XYZ file of C-alpha atoms in Angstrom:
189
model
C -12.330 -26.188 75.686
C -9.928 -27.929 73.773
C -11.587 -31.361 75.232
C -15.237 -30.003 73.919
C -13.796 -29.192 70.581
C -12.204 -32.750 70.034
C -15.361 -34.324 71.060
C -17.110 -32.192 68.365
C -14.641 -33.004 65.497
C -14.958 -36.470 66.310
C -18.515 -36.284 65.981
C -18.262 -34.410 62.889
C -16.162 -36.929 61.650
C -18.456 -39.695 62.681
C -21.410 -38.173 60.865
C -19.473 -37.755 57.675
C -18.052 -41.203 57.621
C -21.149 -42.896 58.705
C -24.097 -40.390 57.793
C -24.486 -41.170 54.210
C -27.432 -41.367 52.117
C -27.611 -44.161 49.846
C -31.058 -43.977 49.211
C -34.538 -41.731 49.016
C -37.766 -42.591 48.918
C -39.369 -39.833 47.420
C -42.703 -40.306 46.808
C -45.234 -43.135 47.189
C -48.555 -43.105 46.087
C -51.170 -46.176 44.963
C -49.667 -46.302 41.854
C -46.067 -46.405 42.197
C -43.018 -45.897 44.502
C -40.235 -43.684 43.506
C -36.962 -44.339 44.618
C -33.856 -42.533 44.006
C -30.409 -44.334 45.052
C -28.550 -40.710 45.169
C -24.941 -42.952 45.243
C -25.841 -44.288 42.247
C -27.591 -41.153 40.272
C -30.597 -43.775 39.195
C -33.882 -43.484 39.572
C -36.788 -46.429 39.911
C -40.827 -46.522 39.861
C -41.758 -49.425 41.059
C -45.146 -51.386 42.262
C -46.187 -49.511 45.493
C -47.165 -53.346 46.815
C -43.720 -54.599 47.261
C -41.025 -55.087 49.731
C -37.888 -53.034 49.272
C -34.590 -53.653 50.754
C -31.400 -51.284 50.896
C -27.993 -51.694 51.505
C -24.739 -49.825 50.852
C -22.675 -52.403 52.029
C -24.076 -55.553 50.518
C -23.876 -56.940 46.902
C -27.323 -55.546 45.438
C -27.754 -51.738 46.895
C -31.711 -52.477 46.332
C -33.632 -55.651 46.174
C -37.345 -55.232 45.152
C -39.988 -58.046 45.373
C -43.377 -58.589 45.274
C -44.807 -60.117 48.247
C -47.113 -62.984 47.076
C -44.619 -65.659 46.387
C -41.307 -66.844 47.692
C -40.339 -67.390 44.125
C -42.242 -64.222 43.004
C -41.164 -61.528 40.302
C -38.133 -59.423 42.173
C -35.374 -56.835 40.683
C -31.814 -56.539 41.907
C -29.965 -53.352 41.471
C -26.102 -53.077 42.005
C -24.361 -49.775 41.015
C -20.570 -49.157 40.906
C -18.074 -46.868 39.369
C -17.434 -47.027 35.712
C -13.438 -47.561 35.479
C -13.881 -48.298 31.611
C -12.097 -45.953 29.000
C -13.403 -47.804 25.864
C -15.280 -50.404 23.968
C -12.382 -53.219 24.705
C -12.805 -52.719 28.223
C -16.043 -52.611 28.501
C -16.053 -56.019 26.551
C -13.819 -57.363 29.059
C -15.990 -56.220 31.898
C -19.054 -57.619 30.583
C -16.937 -60.817 29.357
C -16.562 -61.055 33.037
C -19.651 -60.630 34.218
C -21.099 -63.354 32.001
C -18.728 -65.681 33.077
C -19.537 -64.324 37.367
C -23.095 -64.986 36.535
C -22.538 -68.962 35.495
C -20.512 -69.187 38.223
C -22.968 -67.970 40.732
C -26.169 -69.768 39.734
C -26.746 -73.333 39.953
C -27.058 -75.331 36.900
C -26.958 -71.599 34.968
C -27.907 -71.944 30.938
C -27.601 -69.237 28.598
C -30.448 -68.428 26.548
C -29.556 -65.347 24.687
C -26.679 -62.731 25.310
C -27.074 -59.138 23.390
C -25.393 -55.834 23.220
C -26.872 -52.183 21.993
C -26.168 -49.054 21.996
C -28.602 -46.887 23.594
C -29.381 -43.137 22.618
C -29.977 -40.920 26.581
C -29.878 -37.480 26.785
C -27.394 -36.725 24.415
C -25.557 -39.529 25.562
C -24.902 -43.486 25.193
C -26.049 -46.481 27.098
C -23.806 -49.261 26.310
C -25.893 -51.987 27.221
C -25.157 -55.775 27.346
C -28.063 -58.193 28.363
C -28.696 -61.407 29.053
C -31.304 -63.843 29.441
C -30.797 -67.183 31.443
C -32.409 -70.356 33.743
C -30.802 -71.952 36.602
C -32.427 -73.724 39.382
C -32.726 -72.597 42.667
C -33.227 -76.092 44.575
C -35.903 -77.600 42.755
C -37.488 -74.606 41.479
C -36.703 -73.646 37.712
C -36.010 -69.442 37.611
C -35.272 -67.009 34.906
C -33.227 -64.117 34.928
C -32.789 -61.507 32.760
C -29.737 -58.827 33.062
C -28.535 -55.709 32.293
C -25.275 -54.045 32.437
C -25.578 -50.581 31.404
C -22.183 -48.404 31.269
C -23.582 -44.604 31.653
C -21.149 -41.844 32.021
C -19.335 -42.244 35.245
C -21.350 -45.513 36.444
C -21.668 -48.955 35.564
C -25.593 -50.402 36.720
C -26.199 -53.930 37.157
C -30.169 -54.488 37.274
C -31.800 -58.263 37.174
C -35.376 -59.246 37.041
C -36.031 -62.805 38.276
C -38.857 -65.023 38.593
C -40.075 -68.808 38.239
C -39.272 -69.907 34.815
C -43.139 -70.757 34.132
C -44.212 -67.065 35.381
C -41.380 -65.100 33.816
C -43.588 -64.449 30.483
C -46.614 -63.092 32.731
C -44.091 -59.886 34.060
C -42.963 -59.102 30.304
C -44.738 -55.720 29.878
C -43.863 -54.667 33.715
C -40.305 -55.575 33.204
C -40.670 -53.263 30.009
C -42.590 -50.234 32.032
C -39.905 -50.689 34.752
C -36.736 -50.660 32.472
C -38.228 -47.803 29.828
C -38.625 -45.464 32.814
C -35.476 -45.628 34.724
C -33.400 -42.380 35.207
C -29.965 -42.700 34.998
C -29.027 -38.742 35.230
C -30.497 -38.312 38.888
C -28.548 -35.104 40.381
C -29.768 -34.461 43.745
C -27.950 -32.312 46.431
C -28.459 -33.955 49.540
C -26.970 -31.644 52.099
């Protein structure tokens, strides 16, 4: 009896450590895929014909990409716990973010950097944004990035494609970005 109790406790411990849900694809229809990343408290509505990659252990929790071109339009998402307590700490965090972007992409050039406060559900999203270009081999790429502080989360969202095609995705970027839900509260268990 004692041995089976130990085994049961080990299995239960294993379950709580490793069996953690990091995403739910709630619905798929011909118009969109509804993706909820429960640990990050965020929800995306994305095109249904894209490829989706999820990981709780890698740098990006979600990568979504159109399938037509290796350099095609893609979205990358990373969520973190918000440790900042005030505007000065958010600015220092954003400054480090801008520097990290510049260091991580070959021949990175900023086109613009902006900041705004967005009203959202009786609260504020503190939004840092950039637009820039870099090279992937000989292909010039364009990246739009958002660093958003909302309640207990920091959301880093990136939209990337070939520079020559980036303008054609502006309405899709706007649609996806405006439909993001930051207050997802789903109890899984």
